[in-house]
Amino acid sequence: MRTDSSPGTLPAREHLPATDAGTPVLDVVIPVYNEEKDLRPCVRRLHEHLARTFPYAFRITVADNASTDATPRVAALLAAEIPEVRCFRLEQKGRGRALRTVWSASEAPVLAYMDVDLSTDLNALLPLVAPLISGHSDLAIGSRLAPASRVVRGPKREFISRTYNLILRGSLQARFSDAQCGFKAIRREVAQVLLPLVEDSGWFFDTEMLVLAERAGLRIHEVPVDWVDDPDSTVHIVRTATDDLRGVWRVGRALTSGSLPLDRLARPFGDDPRDREIQDVPRGLARQLVGFCVVGGLSTLFYLLLYSGFRHFCGSQTANALALLVSAVANTAANRRLTFGVRGRGGAVRHQAQGLVVFAIGLALTSGSLAALNTATARPAHSTELGVLVAANLAATVLRFLLFRAWVFPDSAGRGPEVPQAHQAQKAHQAHQAHQTHQAQQAQQAPQVPYIPAMPARAANPPYVHDTDQRDPR
């Protein structure tokens, strides 16, 4: 998993200003491989739609993935005929590789891509990019699984798509509904920092990009789409599924180990200059509760096993103290990384010391419960001891969570990796200065917002274009 990326926190999202006609606001990339028949009608139809409905300057980039047919020649002819079209040739295959290469080199503030068969109704293109232009969102995706979507495709692809997204939800806790719809957009400043973290260069590229963006707290906008697919196309189901499962395992392992610097993707709170003083917005209480309960449940089982083992060699009070001490150290380490998202060794000793104070409180509760039990009953049964300890540990667990959140990890609760306060203050100051400079430039230029024409009536879904065996089955 790649860990190199441009340093620095992302600036606050702002509405993109109106620009000269020669400067594209939107760059739509069409990755192709051996699409000599479908490329020309696709590009012409997309260009006609954008020229008729899109109120900003745009560009269409054909990204050729090492095609062996006449695709490069067709792309070159289109670029010569249409001023808003350009072509880009790559000598290696891979949709992710093509998107990373073209997006990284593009100067357009909004970057998008769509499949060459135009399965998605083009009326969804403006709703896709509008939240990025307005500064509301960082990424936008088309969703075939949203309730308002209208989809025509075979049962095989429907099953594969839904199963794949269920796997993502269960393994990587993804909350977006459709990872592999070939209809996505991203703001350029986000792509510049996010793309170097994405390792995959094939079909898993989309999923990896979305998972990392979501884990970093970026805002992903979903647009219901009308989708018409070819039910008779052939796909490499086994190979694609195997590659995707490997990607899920790799990304999940990287997220668990904390090897990704996702703090570099942090956003300021809002676009108002007064909000620059707000370092972070507390969030993730529900996720923290779930994580803490899971860690607490495993810690309780670990504690009971230790207590039962130590009880064979010492008294109940000593066994309880030893078992609670060992499990408390493991519990603090697990909650530090998994529940509150603190990575690295910085502050680990302090956190463990504070965790031991919390342990002492738990020890007082459990030891006091055992003392009360021994006072009430001279020789309590072992099962009775365990029952009392479980009840005492439940009370101690609630108190432990509150102390962890408010005292041990107050600055990192729900926000991912720790960032030193001095570094945070420096980044906030830099963001504030950048915002003031940008506002001054806007005031001097005083651009006029272009007239946005009324959207035409929704056209009927276009007929699907014959698919190739290079298409993604999802």
XYZ file of N, CA and C in Angstrom, residues 334-473:
420
model
N -5.777 -1.813 22.201
C -6.765 -2.087 21.161
C -7.690 -0.898 20.941
N -8.159 -0.285 22.010
C -9.041 0.874 21.867
C -8.302 2.069 21.285
N -7.048 2.199 21.622
C -6.255 3.310 21.090
C -6.216 3.285 19.570
N -6.044 2.104 19.007
C -5.904 1.999 17.551
C -7.240 1.806 16.860
N -8.057 0.865 17.363
C -9.253 0.465 16.636
C -10.452 1.366 16.909
N -10.623 1.795 18.164
C -11.807 2.574 18.516
C -11.612 4.066 18.276
N -10.470 4.607 18.712
C -10.247 6.046 18.630
C -9.276 6.436 17.526
N -8.778 5.462 16.754
C -8.019 5.756 15.539
C -6.697 6.437 15.756
N -6.021 6.185 16.873
C -4.719 6.790 17.122
C -3.646 5.869 16.578
N -2.812 6.382 15.668
C -1.743 5.595 15.054
C -0.386 6.087 15.522
N 0.613 5.233 15.360
C 1.977 5.611 15.700
C 2.257 5.456 17.183
N 3.499 5.731 17.532
C 3.933 5.550 18.922
C 3.803 6.806 19.765
N 3.532 7.934 19.125
C 3.423 9.173 19.873
C 2.320 9.132 20.913
N 2.678 9.416 22.168
C 1.705 9.432 23.247
C 1.298 8.070 23.762
N 1.938 6.985 23.267
C 1.523 5.638 23.671
C 1.771 5.396 25.158
N 2.916 5.859 25.652
C 3.233 5.653 27.076
C 2.247 6.423 27.943
N 1.964 7.669 27.563
C 1.002 8.458 28.343
C -0.373 7.808 28.329
N -0.786 7.313 27.165
C -2.087 6.663 27.083
C -2.159 5.417 27.956
N -1.073 4.641 27.962
C -1.059 3.451 28.815
C -1.082 3.832 30.289
N -0.390 4.907 30.646
C -0.406 5.351 32.043
C -1.805 5.786 32.451
N -2.466 6.532 31.579
C -3.845 6.928 31.882
C -4.766 5.710 31.888
N -4.466 4.754 31.007
C -5.251 3.531 31.003
C -5.110 2.756 32.297
N -3.919 2.820 32.911
C -3.721 2.137 34.193
C -4.524 2.806 35.308
N -4.705 4.122 35.199
C -5.561 4.797 36.180
C -6.995 4.309 36.028
N -7.417 4.194 34.760
C -8.748 3.638 34.516
C -8.818 2.206 35.021
N -7.718 1.453 34.838
C -7.654 0.085 35.357
C -7.822 0.070 36.873
N -7.198 1.026 37.562
C -7.310 1.066 39.020
C -8.765 1.272 39.456
N -9.478 2.092 38.700
C -10.891 2.296 39.023
C -11.674 1.004 38.804
N -11.393 0.321 37.689
C -12.045 -0.965 37.447
C -11.672 -1.990 38.498
N -10.409 -1.957 38.939
C -9.977 -2.882 39.988
C -10.729 -2.615 41.280
N -10.927 -1.339 41.584
C -11.663 -1.011 42.804
C -13.099 -1.520 42.721
N -13.712 -1.388 41.556
C -15.083 -1.873 41.413
C -15.165 -3.388 41.542
N -14.288 -4.096 40.810
C -14.363 -5.562 40.855
C -13.901 -6.122 42.199
N -12.834 -5.532 42.742
C -12.366 -6.011 44.046
C -13.390 -5.727 45.127
N -14.017 -4.562 45.055
C -15.061 -4.253 46.025
C -16.231 -5.211 45.903
N -16.556 -5.613 44.664
C -17.645 -6.573 44.469
C -17.287 -7.927 45.054
N -16.020 -8.371 44.841
C -15.598 -9.641 45.420
C -15.582 -9.584 46.941
N -15.132 -8.438 47.487
C -15.114 -8.300 48.945
C -16.528 -8.358 49.515
N -17.448 -7.693 48.835
C -18.839 -7.739 49.302
C -19.405 -9.145 49.211
N -19.034 -9.903 48.141
C -19.511 -11.270 48.005
C -18.940 -12.159 49.106
N -17.656 -11.993 49.390
C -17.045 -12.818 50.432
C -17.590 -12.478 51.816
N -18.000 -11.221 51.991
C -18.611 -10.847 53.265
C -19.990 -11.496 53.409
N -20.716 -11.551 52.308
C -22.066 -12.109 52.352
C -22.047 -13.626 52.414
N -21.073 -14.261 51.746
C -21.000 -15.720 51.690
C -19.580 -16.161 52.015
N -19.464 -17.097 52.947
C -18.138 -17.527 53.381
C -17.382 -18.228 52.262
N -18.021 -19.162 51.557
C -17.368 -19.908 50.481
C -18.250 -19.845 49.230
N -18.165 -18.731 48.477
C -19.011 -18.610 47.277
C -18.545 -19.573 46.192
N -19.477 -20.046 45.390
C -19.144 -20.928 44.266
C -18.383 -20.146 43.187
N -17.596 -20.891 42.395
C -16.802 -20.251 41.345
C -17.696 -19.570 40.305
N -18.828 -20.192 39.982
C -19.763 -19.579 39.032
C -20.351 -18.294 39.590
N -20.576 -18.253 40.909
C -21.091 -17.027 41.523
C -20.058 -15.918 41.438
N -18.797 -16.257 41.681
C -17.730 -15.265 41.545
C -17.691 -14.686 40.133
N -17.773 -15.576 39.136
C -17.729 -15.106 37.749
C -18.912 -14.198 37.430
N -20.101 -14.548 37.947
C -21.268 -13.721 37.704
C -21.126 -12.337 38.300
N -20.620 -12.267 39.522
C -20.403 -10.963 40.154
C -19.368 -10.155 39.385
N -18.304 -10.826 38.950
C -17.258 -10.121 38.205
C -17.773 -9.599 36.861
N -18.623 -10.369 36.202
C -19.189 -9.915 34.937
C -20.021 -8.650 35.150
N -20.851 -8.644 36.173
C -21.672 -7.464 36.457
C -20.804 -6.260 36.794
N -19.762 -6.493 37.612
C -18.870 -5.390 37.958
C -18.106 -4.875 36.741
N -17.728 -5.799 35.857
C -16.994 -5.383 34.665
C -17.877 -4.589 33.708
N -19.162 -4.914 33.650
C -20.062 -4.133 32.809
C -20.133 -2.689 33.285
N -20.228 -2.495 34.593
C -20.242 -1.138 35.134
C -18.920 -0.440 34.878
N -17.828 -1.181 35.048
C -16.512 -0.594 34.808
C -16.308 -0.267 33.335
N -16.930 -1.057 32.440
C -16.788 -0.816 31.004
C -17.423 0.504 30.600
N -18.616 0.783 31.114
C -19.274 2.053 30.801
C -18.422 3.231 31.265
N -17.918 3.119 32.476
C -17.075 4.186 33.002
C -15.775 4.302 32.207
N -15.235 3.168 31.767
C -13.986 3.183 31.005
C -14.170 3.911 29.675
N -15.294 3.661 29.015
C -15.529 4.343 27.741
C -15.621 5.849 27.925
N -16.340 6.278 28.936
C -16.473 7.708 29.181
C -15.130 8.347 29.500
N -14.311 7.661 30.302
C -12.993 8.200 30.629
C -12.071 8.185 29.421
N -12.131 7.138 28.610
C -11.310 7.084 27.408
C -11.648 8.245 26.464
N -12.928 8.458 26.261
C -13.356 9.479 25.297
C -13.099 10.891 25.798
N -13.324 11.132 27.092
C -13.221 12.491 27.620
C -11.841 12.823 28.179
N -11.054 11.801 28.549
C -9.795 12.090 29.248
C -8.583 11.500 28.531
N -8.617 10.213 28.195
C -7.433 9.566 27.617
C -7.236 9.981 26.168
N -8.302 9.969 25.363
C -8.207 10.301 23.931
C -9.150 11.458 23.579
N -9.062 12.595 24.244
C -10.033 13.667 23.958
C -9.824 14.330 22.605
N -8.591 14.393 22.120
C -8.298 15.105 20.876
C -8.327 14.219 19.653
N -8.404 12.904 19.859
C -8.346 11.997 18.707
C -9.604 11.163 18.569
N -10.616 11.406 19.384
C -11.828 10.595 19.339
C -12.531 10.761 18.016
N -12.548 9.663 17.217
C -13.297 9.635 15.986
C -12.667 10.381 14.833
N -11.388 10.842 14.975
C -10.830 11.649 13.918
C -9.650 10.994 13.238
N -9.320 9.766 13.560
C -8.219 9.100 12.881
C -6.900 9.408 13.525
N -5.790 9.437 12.745
C -4.450 9.570 13.272
C -4.263 10.879 14.010
N -3.418 10.834 15.026
C -3.105 12.015 15.789
C -2.267 12.978 14.963
N -2.532 14.259 15.110
C -1.728 15.296 14.493
C -1.291 16.227 15.598
N -0.004 16.516 15.741
C 0.449 17.406 16.801
C -0.285 18.736 16.742
N -0.541 19.328 17.923
C -1.305 20.561 17.980
C -0.593 21.698 17.268
N 0.716 21.756 17.379
C 1.451 22.805 16.682
C 1.280 22.677 15.176
N 1.302 21.423 14.690
C 1.124 21.195 13.256
C -0.279 21.569 12.834
N -1.262 21.249 13.676
C -2.639 21.620 13.361
C -2.792 23.139 13.300
N -2.201 23.846 14.252
C -2.310 25.295 14.258
C -1.652 25.906 13.033
N -0.502 25.345 12.647
C 0.178 25.839 11.461
C -0.677 25.636 10.218
N -1.274 24.437 10.084
C -2.112 24.153 8.922
C -3.351 25.042 8.906
N -3.928 25.290 10.076
C -5.097 26.158 10.125
C -4.726 27.578 9.700
N -3.562 28.045 10.152
C -3.124 29.383 9.763
C -2.870 29.461 8.269
N -2.235 28.424 7.703
C -1.977 28.400 6.273
C -3.285 28.373 5.484
N -4.254 27.582 5.948
C -5.544 27.528 5.259
C -6.247 28.877 5.301
N -6.146 29.559 6.455
C -6.776 30.872 6.589
C -6.146 31.875 5.628
N -4.807 31.869 5.548
C -4.132 32.782 4.631
C -4.485 32.478 3.180
N -4.515 31.189 2.827
C -4.870 30.816 1.464
C -6.278 31.261 1.118
N -7.194 31.138 2.079
C -8.573 31.562 1.836
C -8.656 33.062 1.612
N -7.945 33.853 2.435
C -7.968 35.293 2.275
C -7.397 35.714 0.921
N -6.296 35.060 0.500
C -5.695 35.360 -0.795
C -6.657 35.053 -1.933
N -7.317 33.895 -1.834
C -8.267 33.507 -2.880
C -9.444 34.470 -2.948
N -9.945 34.904 -1.789
C -11.062 35.833 -1.771
C -10.662 37.170 -2.378
N -9.423 37.615 -2.119
C -8.960 38.871 -2.690
C -8.851 38.786 -4.202
N -8.353 37.641 -4.703
C -8.262 37.461 -6.143
C -9.639 37.449 -6.783
N -10.593 36.781 -6.116
C -11.955 36.756 -6.652
C -12.561 38.157 -6.708
N -12.308 38.960 -5.678
C -12.856 40.310 -5.643
C -12.285 41.176 -6.762
N -10.993 40.971 -7.072
C -10.366 41.753 -8.132
C -10.877 41.334 -9.505
N -11.020 40.028 -9.700
C -11.443 39.540 -11.000
C -12.920 39.777 -11.252
N -13.740 39.665 -10.170
C -15.199 39.885 -10.250
C -15.811 39.207 -11.461
N -15.674 37.874 -11.590
C -16.236 37.190 -12.754
C -17.750 37.161 -12.689
N -18.357 37.110 -13.838
C -19.798 37.024 -13.938
C -20.217 35.562 -14.018
N -21.206 35.193 -13.239
C -21.699 33.820 -13.262
C -22.457 33.589 -14.559
N -22.117 32.558 -15.318
C -22.777 32.350 -16.607
C -24.220 31.920 -16.426
N -24.988 32.224 -17.453
C -26.387 31.815 -17.444
C -26.491 30.313 -17.594
N -27.289 29.676 -16.729
C -27.485 28.222 -16.771
C -28.783 27.946 -17.514
N -28.712 27.347 -18.683
C -29.936 27.105 -19.462
C -30.813 26.075 -18.793
N -32.093 26.145 -19.104
C -33.034 25.177 -18.552
C -32.724 23.800 -19.101
N -32.829 22.811 -18.211
C -32.567 21.440 -18.626
C -33.697 20.952 -19.524
N -33.362 20.277 -20.621
C -34.409 19.743 -21.492
C -35.129 18.588 -20.833
N -36.240 18.214 -21.402
C -36.998 17.078 -20.876
C -36.153 15.825 -20.943
N -36.332 14.965 -19.954
C -35.567 13.737 -19.897
C -35.861 12.881 -21.126
N -34.796 12.478 -21.759
C -34.953 11.617 -22.923
C -35.094 10.179 -22.480
N -35.606 9.376 -23.368
C -35.731 7.955 -23.052
C -34.350 7.346 -22.921
N -34.252 6.287 -22.147
C -32.974 5.624 -21.954
C -32.394 5.189 -23.292
N -31.108 5.447 -23.534
C -30.512 5.069 -24.812
C -30.359 3.570 -24.917
N -30.392 3.056 -26.124
C -30.149 1.623 -26.276
C -28.723 1.294 -25.920
N -28.510 0.165 -25.325
C -27.160 -0.201 -24.919
C -26.322 -0.559 -26.134
N -25.015 -0.348 -25.939
C -24.046 -0.694 -26.962
C -23.444 -2.030 -26.606
N -23.158 -2.824 -27.587
C -22.647 -4.159 -27.338
C -21.396 -4.110 -26.479
N -21.354 -4.901 -25.452
C -20.257 -4.935 -24.491
C -19.126 -5.807 -25.003
N -17.950 -5.620 -24.435
C -16.799 -6.462 -24.739
C -16.407 -7.218 -23.487
N -15.505 -8.172 -23.655
C -15.106 -8.968 -22.500
C -14.164 -8.240 -21.578
N -13.873 -6.952 -21.858
C -13.065 -6.154 -20.961
C -13.912 -5.406 -19.969
N -15.257 -5.504 -20.074
C -16.129 -4.762 -19.194
C -16.115 -5.330 -17.776
N -16.333 -4.455 -16.808
C -16.421 -4.859 -15.406
C -17.762 -5.550 -15.171
N -17.794 -6.738 -14.584
C -19.064 -7.440 -14.365
C -19.958 -6.799 -13.343
